[in-house]
PDB file of C-alpha atoms in Angstrom:
ATOM      1  CA  MET A   1       0.000   0.000   0.000  1.00 28.00           C
ATOM      2  CA  ARG A   2       1.232   3.480  -0.857  1.00 30.00           C
ATOM      3  CA  LEU A   3       0.212   5.830   1.948  1.00 28.00           C
ATOM      4  CA  ARG A   4       1.189   9.465   1.612  1.00 32.00           C
ATOM      5  CA  VAL A   5       0.324  12.176   4.105  1.00 30.00           C
ATOM      6  CA  GLY A   6      -0.642  15.510   2.604  1.00 34.00           C
ATOM      7  CA  ALA A   7      -0.732  14.263  -0.999  1.00 35.00           C
ATOM      8  CA  ALA A   8      -3.001  15.940  -3.547  1.00 34.00           C
ATOM      9  CA  VAL A   9      -4.592  14.941  -6.850  1.00 33.00           C
ATOM     10  CA  ALA A  10      -4.149  17.884  -9.201  1.00 31.00           C
ATOM     11  CA  VAL A  11      -7.210  18.031 -11.464  1.00 31.00           C
ATOM     12  CA  PRO A  12      -9.205  21.283 -11.842  1.00 31.00           C
ATOM     13  CA  LEU A  13     -12.821  21.503 -10.642  1.00 28.00           C
ATOM     14  CA  ALA A  14     -15.460  21.866 -13.371  1.00 29.00           C
ATOM     15  CA  ALA A  15     -18.626  22.197 -11.317  1.00 33.00           C
ATOM     16  CA  ALA A  16     -18.879  24.366  -8.219  1.00 34.00           C
ATOM     17  CA  VAL A  17     -20.242  22.336  -5.323  1.00 36.00           C
ATOM     18  CA  ALA A  18     -20.076  22.708  -1.552  1.00 34.00           C
ATOM     19  CA  LEU A  19     -16.985  20.707  -0.603  1.00 43.00           C
ATOM     20  CA  THR A  20     -15.191  20.491   2.710  1.00 37.00           C
ATOM     21  CA  CYS A  21     -14.113  17.525   4.825  1.00 37.00           C
ATOM     22  CA  LEU A  22     -15.659  14.169   5.647  1.00 43.00           C
ATOM     23  CA  THR A  23     -16.356  13.390   9.275  1.00 39.00           C
ATOM     24  CA  GLY A  24     -16.978  10.122  11.064  1.00 41.00           C
ATOM     25  CA  CYS A  25     -18.431   8.799  14.305  1.00 39.00           C
ATOM     26  CA  SER A  26     -16.848   6.747  17.043  1.00 38.00           C
ATOM     27  CA  SER A  27     -16.576   2.991  16.742  1.00 43.00           C
ATOM     28  CA  ALA A  28     -16.673   0.034  19.071  1.00 37.00           C
ATOM     29  CA  ALA A  29     -13.626  -1.982  18.011  1.00 42.00           C
ATOM     30  CA  PRO A  30     -10.146  -1.743  16.473  1.00 48.00           C
ATOM     31  CA  SER A  31     -10.041  -1.101  12.763  1.00 53.00           C
ATOM     32  CA  PRO A  32      -8.479  -3.481  10.206  1.00 56.00           C
ATOM     33  CA  GLY A  33      -4.713  -3.530   9.908  1.00 54.00           C
ATOM     34  CA  GLY A  34      -4.189  -2.789  13.577  1.00 51.00           C
ATOM     35  CA  HIS A  35      -5.046   0.892  13.221  1.00 50.00           C
ATOM     36  CA  PRO A  36      -7.055   1.761  16.351  1.00 46.00           C
ATOM     37  CA  LEU A  37     -10.464   3.350  16.166  1.00 45.00           C
ATOM     38  CA  PRO A  38     -12.009   4.975  19.249  1.00 37.00           C
ATOM     39  CA  THR A  39     -14.196   3.202  21.756  1.00 34.00           C
ATOM     40  CA  ALA A  40     -17.930   3.719  21.296  1.00 34.00           C
ATOM     41  CA  MET A  41     -19.536   6.419  23.379  1.00 32.00           C
ATOM     42  CA  ALA A  42     -21.887   4.999  26.001  1.00 33.00           C
ATOM     43  CA  SER A  43     -25.443   5.678  24.945  1.00 35.00           C
ATOM     44  CA  SER A  44     -28.804   3.944  25.231  1.00 36.00           C
ATOM     45  CA  THR A  45     -29.775   5.149  21.750  1.00 37.00           C
ATOM     46  CA  PRO A  46     -27.699   5.642  18.587  1.00 37.00           C
ATOM     47  CA  THR A  47     -26.076   9.046  18.310  1.00 35.00           C
ATOM     48  CA  PRO A  48     -26.940  10.840  15.052  1.00 36.00           C
ATOM     49  CA  VAL A  49     -24.200  10.582  12.463  1.00 37.00           C
ATOM     50  CA  PRO A  50     -22.569  13.957  11.710  1.00 38.00           C
ATOM     51  CA  SER A  51     -22.863  15.593   8.314  1.00 39.00           C
ATOM     52  CA  ALA A  52     -20.700  14.019   5.632  1.00 42.00           C
ATOM     53  CA  PHE A  53     -18.837  17.300   5.317  1.00 44.00           C
ATOM     54  CA  SER A  54     -17.966  19.694   8.112  1.00 39.00           C
ATOM     55  CA  THR A  55     -17.634  23.461   7.878  1.00 36.00           C
ATOM     56  CA  ALA A  56     -14.086  23.461   9.249  1.00 36.00           C
ATOM     57  CA  VAL A  57     -12.741  24.205   5.783  1.00 34.00           C
ATOM     58  CA  PRO A  58     -13.990  27.227   3.776  1.00 35.00           C
ATOM     59  CA  GLN A  59     -16.672  26.125   1.344  1.00 40.00           C
ATOM     60  CA  GLN A  60     -16.983  26.973  -2.311  1.00 42.00           C
ATOM     61  CA  SER A  61     -20.247  27.898  -3.953  1.00 42.00           C
ATOM     62  CA  ALA A  62     -23.048  25.450  -3.199  1.00 42.00           C
ATOM     63  CA  ALA A  63     -24.440  25.848  -6.736  1.00 49.00           C
ATOM     64  CA  LEU A  64     -24.982  22.430  -8.283  1.00 54.00           C
ATOM     65  CA  PRO A  65     -24.090  21.594 -11.875  1.00 54.00           C
ATOM     66  CA  ARG A  66     -27.003  21.829 -14.300  1.00 52.00           C
ATOM     67  CA  ASP A  67     -25.540  19.965 -17.278  1.00 60.00           C
ATOM     68  CA  VAL A  68     -24.478  16.574 -15.923  1.00 60.00           C
ATOM     69  CA  ALA A  69     -24.519  14.005 -18.737  1.00 69.00           C
ATOM     70  CA  PRO A  70     -26.764  10.974 -18.157  1.00 79.00           C
ATOM     71  CA  THR A  71     -24.923   8.044 -16.596  1.00 90.00           C
ATOM     72  CA  VAL A  72     -25.716   4.681 -15.070  1.00 93.00           C
ATOM     73  CA  ALA A  73     -25.798   4.961 -11.286  1.00 96.00           C
ATOM     74  CA  PRO A  74     -23.477   2.599  -9.413  1.00 98.00           C
ATOM     75  CA  ALA A  75     -25.490   0.210  -7.255  1.00 98.00           C
ATOM     76  CA  ARG A  76     -22.730  -1.857  -5.634  1.00 98.00           C
ATOM     77  CA  ILE A  77     -19.006  -1.649  -4.963  1.00 98.00           C
ATOM     78  CA  ALA A  78     -16.622  -4.538  -4.328  1.00 98.00           C
ATOM     79  CA  VAL A  79     -12.884  -4.437  -3.621  1.00 98.00           C
ATOM     80  CA  ALA A  80     -10.868  -7.557  -4.448  1.00 98.00           C
ATOM     81  CA  GLY A  81      -9.074  -9.139  -1.504  1.00 97.00           C
ATOM     82  CA  LEU A  82     -10.917  -7.063   1.096  1.00 97.00           C
ATOM     83  CA  PRO A  83     -14.289  -7.592   2.828  1.00 97.00           C
ATOM     84  CA  ILE A  84     -15.807  -4.701   0.908  1.00 98.00           C
ATOM     85  CA  ASP A  85     -18.895  -5.673  -1.068  1.00 98.00           C
ATOM     86  CA  GLN A  86     -21.672  -3.262  -0.271  1.00 98.00           C
ATOM     87  CA  PRO A  87     -24.572  -1.370  -1.810  1.00 98.00           C
ATOM     88  CA  VAL A  88     -24.197   2.153  -3.149  1.00 98.00           C
ATOM     89  CA  GLN A  89     -26.983   4.687  -3.229  1.00 97.00           C
ATOM     90  CA  PRO A  90     -27.162   8.122  -4.893  1.00 96.00           C
ATOM     91  CA  GLU A  91     -26.589  11.068  -2.558  1.00 95.00           C
ATOM     92  CA  GLY A  92     -27.085  14.776  -3.024  1.00 91.00           C
ATOM     93  CA  VAL A  93     -26.635  17.569  -0.509  1.00 86.00           C
ATOM     94  CA  ASP A  94     -27.523  17.931   3.146  1.00 83.00           C
ATOM     95  CA  ASP A  95     -29.041  20.919   4.939  1.00 81.00           C
ATOM     96  CA  THR A  96     -25.730  22.799   4.781  1.00 77.00           C
ATOM     97  CA  GLY A  97     -25.443  22.412   1.023  1.00 75.00           C
ATOM     98  CA  ALA A  98     -22.682  19.805   1.299  1.00 75.00           C
ATOM     99  CA  MET A  99     -22.610  16.177   0.186  1.00 82.00           C
ATOM    100  CA  SER A 100     -24.737  13.859   2.296  1.00 91.00           C
ATOM    101  CA  LEU A 101     -23.951  10.230   3.161  1.00 93.00           C
ATOM    102  CA  PRO A 102     -25.984   7.231   4.302  1.00 95.00           C
ATOM    103  CA  ALA A 103     -25.997   7.032   8.108  1.00 94.00           C
ATOM    104  CA  ASP A 104     -25.139   3.323   7.957  1.00 97.00           C
ATOM    105  CA  PRO A 105     -21.424   2.781   7.117  1.00 97.00           C
ATOM    106  CA  ALA A 106     -22.408  -0.480   5.386  1.00 98.00           C
ATOM    107  CA  ILE A 107     -23.973   1.623   2.616  1.00 98.00           C
ATOM    108  CA  ALA A 108     -21.826   3.890   0.456  1.00 98.00           C
ATOM    109  CA  GLY A 109     -22.961   7.102  -1.190  1.00 97.00           C
ATOM    110  CA  TRP A 110     -22.370   8.135  -4.793  1.00 96.00           C
ATOM    111  CA  TRP A 111     -22.219  11.855  -5.635  1.00 95.00           C
ATOM    112  CA  LYS A 112     -25.157  11.851  -8.045  1.00 94.00           C
ATOM    113  CA  PHE A 113     -24.428  15.308  -9.444  1.00 91.00           C
ATOM    114  CA  GLY A 114     -21.121  14.113 -10.853  1.00 93.00           C
ATOM    115  CA  PRO A 115     -19.858  11.434 -13.251  1.00 95.00           C
ATOM    116  CA  GLY A 116     -20.763   7.775 -12.943  1.00 96.00           C
ATOM    117  CA  PRO A 117     -19.027   4.610 -14.125  1.00 95.00           C
ATOM    118  CA  THR A 118     -20.326   4.975 -17.697  1.00 94.00           C
ATOM    119  CA  SER A 119     -19.296   8.628 -18.002  1.00 95.00           C
ATOM    120  CA  THR A 120     -16.548   9.327 -20.523  1.00 94.00           C
ATOM    121  CA  THR A 121     -14.780  11.951 -18.402  1.00 95.00           C
ATOM    122  CA  GLY A 122     -14.440  13.043 -14.801  1.00 95.00           C
ATOM    123  CA  THR A 123     -14.303  11.476 -11.366  1.00 96.00           C
ATOM    124  CA  THR A 124     -16.862   9.089  -9.933  1.00 97.00           C
ATOM    125  CA  VAL A 125     -16.923   9.859  -6.194  1.00 96.00           C
ATOM    126  CA  ILE A 126     -18.077   7.243  -3.706  1.00 97.00           C
ATOM    127  CA  ALA A 127     -17.819   7.874   0.023  1.00 96.00           C
ATOM    128  CA  ALA A 128     -18.907   6.227   3.261  1.00 96.00           C
ATOM    129  CA  HIS A 129     -18.512   6.697   6.979  1.00 95.00           C
ATOM    130  CA  VAL A 130     -15.670   4.643   8.421  1.00 94.00           C
ATOM    131  CA  ASP A 131     -17.838   3.873  11.447  1.00 93.00           C
ATOM    132  CA  ALA A 132     -20.838   5.186  13.369  1.00 91.00           C
ATOM    133  CA  VAL A 133     -22.302   4.791  16.820  1.00 87.00           C
ATOM    134  CA  GLY A 134     -25.223   2.399  16.626  1.00 92.00           C
ATOM    135  CA  TYR A 135     -23.771   0.677  13.550  1.00 93.00           C
ATOM    136  CA  GLY A 136     -20.139  -0.118  14.325  1.00 93.00           C
ATOM    137  CA  ILE A 137     -17.214  -0.219  11.904  1.00 94.00           C
ATOM    138  CA  GLY A 138     -18.080  -0.075   8.210  1.00 96.00           C
ATOM    139  CA  PRO A 139     -16.477  -1.903   5.271  1.00 97.00           C
ATOM    140  CA  PHE A 140     -14.604   1.221   4.125  1.00 97.00           C
ATOM    141  CA  ALA A 141     -12.442   0.916   7.262  1.00 96.00           C
ATOM    142  CA  HIS A 142     -10.592  -1.830   5.344  1.00 96.00           C
ATOM    143  CA  LEU A 143      -9.424   0.656   2.712  1.00 97.00           C
ATOM    144  CA  VAL A 144      -6.467   1.453   4.944  1.00 94.00           C
ATOM    145  CA  ASP A 145      -5.109  -1.958   3.919  1.00 89.00           C
ATOM    146  CA  VAL A 146      -5.698  -1.756   0.154  1.00 96.00           C
ATOM    147  CA  PRO A 147      -2.527  -2.126  -1.954  1.00 97.00           C
ATOM    148  CA  SER A 148      -1.868  -0.431  -5.265  1.00 97.00           C
ATOM    149  CA  GLY A 149      -3.096  -2.498  -8.202  1.00 98.00           C
ATOM    150  CA  THR A 150      -6.128  -3.835  -6.337  1.00 98.00           C
ATOM    151  CA  VAL A 151      -9.200  -4.212  -8.542  1.00 98.00           C
ATOM    152  CA  ILE A 152     -12.374  -2.336  -7.594  1.00 98.00           C
ATOM    153  CA  THR A 153     -15.609  -3.310  -9.333  1.00 98.00           C
ATOM    154  CA  LEU A 154     -18.642  -1.068  -9.627  1.00 98.00           C
ATOM    155  CA  THR A 155     -21.892  -2.738 -10.601  1.00 98.00           C
ATOM    156  CA  GLY A 156     -24.375  -0.389 -12.199  1.00 97.00           C
ATOM    157  CA  ALA A 157     -28.106  -0.229 -11.666  1.00 96.00           C
ATOM    158  CA  ASP A 158     -28.444  -1.827 -15.096  1.00 96.00           C
ATOM    159  CA  GLY A 159     -26.234  -4.784 -14.137  1.00 97.00           C
ATOM    160  CA  SER A 160     -23.178  -3.552 -16.033  1.00 96.00           C
ATOM    161  CA  THR A 161     -19.745  -3.752 -14.395  1.00 97.00           C
ATOM    162  CA  THR A 162     -16.829  -1.328 -14.532  1.00 98.00           C
ATOM    163  CA  ARG A 163     -13.434  -2.273 -13.129  1.00 98.00           C
ATOM    164  CA  TYR A 164     -10.734   0.022 -11.812  1.00 98.00           C
ATOM    165  CA  GLN A 165      -7.217  -0.465 -10.443  1.00 98.00           C
ATOM    166  CA  VAL A 166      -6.023   1.346  -7.340  1.00 98.00           C
ATOM    167  CA  GLN A 167      -3.272   3.862  -8.122  1.00 98.00           C
ATOM    168  CA  SER A 168      -2.813   5.596  -4.783  1.00 97.00           C
ATOM    169  CA  VAL A 169      -3.973   5.619  -1.176  1.00 97.00           C
ATOM    170  CA  ASP A 170      -3.534   9.005   0.497  1.00 96.00           C
ATOM    171  CA  LEU A 171      -4.101   9.927   4.135  1.00 95.00           C
ATOM    172  CA  ILE A 172      -4.711  13.682   4.114  1.00 94.00           C
ATOM    173  CA  ARG A 173      -5.534  16.022   6.981  1.00 92.00           C
ATOM    174  CA  LYS A 174      -9.042  17.390   6.567  1.00 88.00           C
ATOM    175  CA  THR A 175      -7.774  20.943   6.203  1.00 86.00           C
ATOM    176  CA  GLY A 176      -5.679  19.921   3.192  1.00 90.00           C
ATOM    177  CA  VAL A 177      -7.959  17.646   1.191  1.00 90.00           C
ATOM    178  CA  PRO A 178      -8.121  18.855  -2.455  1.00 91.00           C
ATOM    179  CA  TRP A 179     -11.900  18.644  -2.752  1.00 89.00           C
ATOM    180  CA  ALA A 180     -11.900  20.683  -5.949  1.00 88.00           C
ATOM    181  CA  SER A 181      -9.855  18.041  -7.746  1.00 90.00           C
ATOM    182  CA  ILE A 182     -11.687  15.112  -6.180  1.00 92.00           C
ATOM    183  CA  PHE A 183     -15.019  16.339  -7.537  1.00 92.00           C
ATOM    184  CA  ASP A 184     -13.638  17.007 -11.019  1.00 92.00           C
ATOM    185  CA  GLN A 185     -16.083  16.489 -13.902  1.00 91.00           C
ATOM    186  CA  ASP A 186     -13.930  17.196 -16.958  1.00 92.00           C
ATOM    187  CA  GLY A 187     -10.656  15.369 -16.375  1.00 94.00           C
ATOM    188  CA  PRO A 188      -9.741  11.757 -17.184  1.00 96.00           C
ATOM    189  CA  ARG A 189     -12.065   8.980 -16.039  1.00 97.00           C
ATOM    190  CA  ARG A 190     -11.283   7.701 -12.579  1.00 98.00           C
ATOM    191  CA  LEU A 191     -12.834   6.530  -9.327  1.00 98.00           C
ATOM    192  CA  VAL A 192     -12.183   8.157  -5.956  1.00 98.00           C
ATOM    193  CA  LEU A 193     -13.236   6.565  -2.676  1.00 98.00           C
ATOM    194  CA  VAL A 194     -13.299   8.688   0.465  1.00 96.00           C
ATOM    195  CA  THR A 195     -13.680   7.833   4.133  1.00 95.00           C
ATOM    196  CA  CYS A 196     -12.255   9.033   7.445  1.00 94.00           C
ATOM    197  CA  GLY A 197      -8.903   8.134   8.963  1.00 93.00           C
ATOM    198  CA  GLY A 198      -6.049   9.295  11.118  1.00 90.00           C
ATOM    199  CA  ALA A 199      -6.320  10.247  14.762  1.00 90.00           C
ATOM    200  CA  PHE A 200      -9.711  10.526  16.440  1.00 88.00           C
ATOM    201  CA  ASN A 201     -10.542  13.694  18.392  1.00 86.00           C
ATOM    202  CA  THR A 202     -12.437  12.603  21.491  1.00 86.00           C
ATOM    203  CA  THR A 203     -13.687  16.139  22.041  1.00 84.00           C
ATOM    204  CA  THR A 204     -15.238  16.739  18.626  1.00 79.00           C
ATOM    205  CA  HIS A 205     -15.819  13.030  17.887  1.00 78.00           C
ATOM    206  CA  HIS A 206     -14.331  13.526  14.427  1.00 84.00           C
ATOM    207  CA  TYR A 207     -11.259  12.086  12.743  1.00 91.00           C
ATOM    208  CA  ASP A 208      -8.526  14.523  11.778  1.00 90.00           C
ATOM    209  CA  SER A 209      -7.909  13.132   8.297  1.00 93.00           C
ATOM    210  CA  ASN A 210      -9.525  11.597   5.233  1.00 94.00           C
ATOM    211  CA  LEU A 211      -8.409   8.456   3.459  1.00 96.00           C
ATOM    212  CA  VAL A 212      -8.591   9.028  -0.306  1.00 96.00           C
ATOM    213  CA  VAL A 213      -8.247   6.072  -2.681  1.00 98.00           C
ATOM    214  CA  THR A 214      -7.757   6.894  -6.359  1.00 98.00           C
ATOM    215  CA  ALA A 215      -8.293   4.270  -9.064  1.00 98.00           C
ATOM    216  CA  THR A 216      -8.262   4.321 -12.862  1.00 98.00           C
ATOM    217  CA  PRO A 217     -10.296   2.198 -15.314  1.00 98.00           C
ATOM    218  CA  GLN A 218      -8.771  -1.106 -16.375  1.00 94.00           C
TER     219      GLN A 218
END
């Protein structure tokens, strides 16, 4: 696995969307690969999952693209060699104008205002919480162990499959994540997976970094 702190993917943003940093909830057990996740907060009822994006980083315009080309929505994602085989559902924006995510980490979200696996250009963005109180650790926690060259398969809503190979795995502090390039719509075709990682802040109950996996079509 190639893990670089502070790395960036330099592709210009085509559509202005509200982009800041992913957050995650506390978990109840160690994460894969021996990387510790925090102990679950004691609670008789599940604690609401935070917004997919925080406001800790200045946001760009929340205007959504109006000319997204039709594409087949991804319905499932599987990562070879890892226990990641989970449903994907389309996601838009939350109440703050930022990308929303399914509350359950076992379900990933696809940025439906951007490219999909059948698009000819741009980045297909799929993200999920690494963990959440009331749900536990999600499959994307295993991305910390994914080596370069690993095959990722997206199955579309129409049953079609698109395969990608992992090119890089970057652990980036939330204040330095290049959201503009991640949500690119005009550059080369690629897949970017995003979840939380790094140290866990027990005061804010957020992780200090994002794990960003970049893959290109086979």
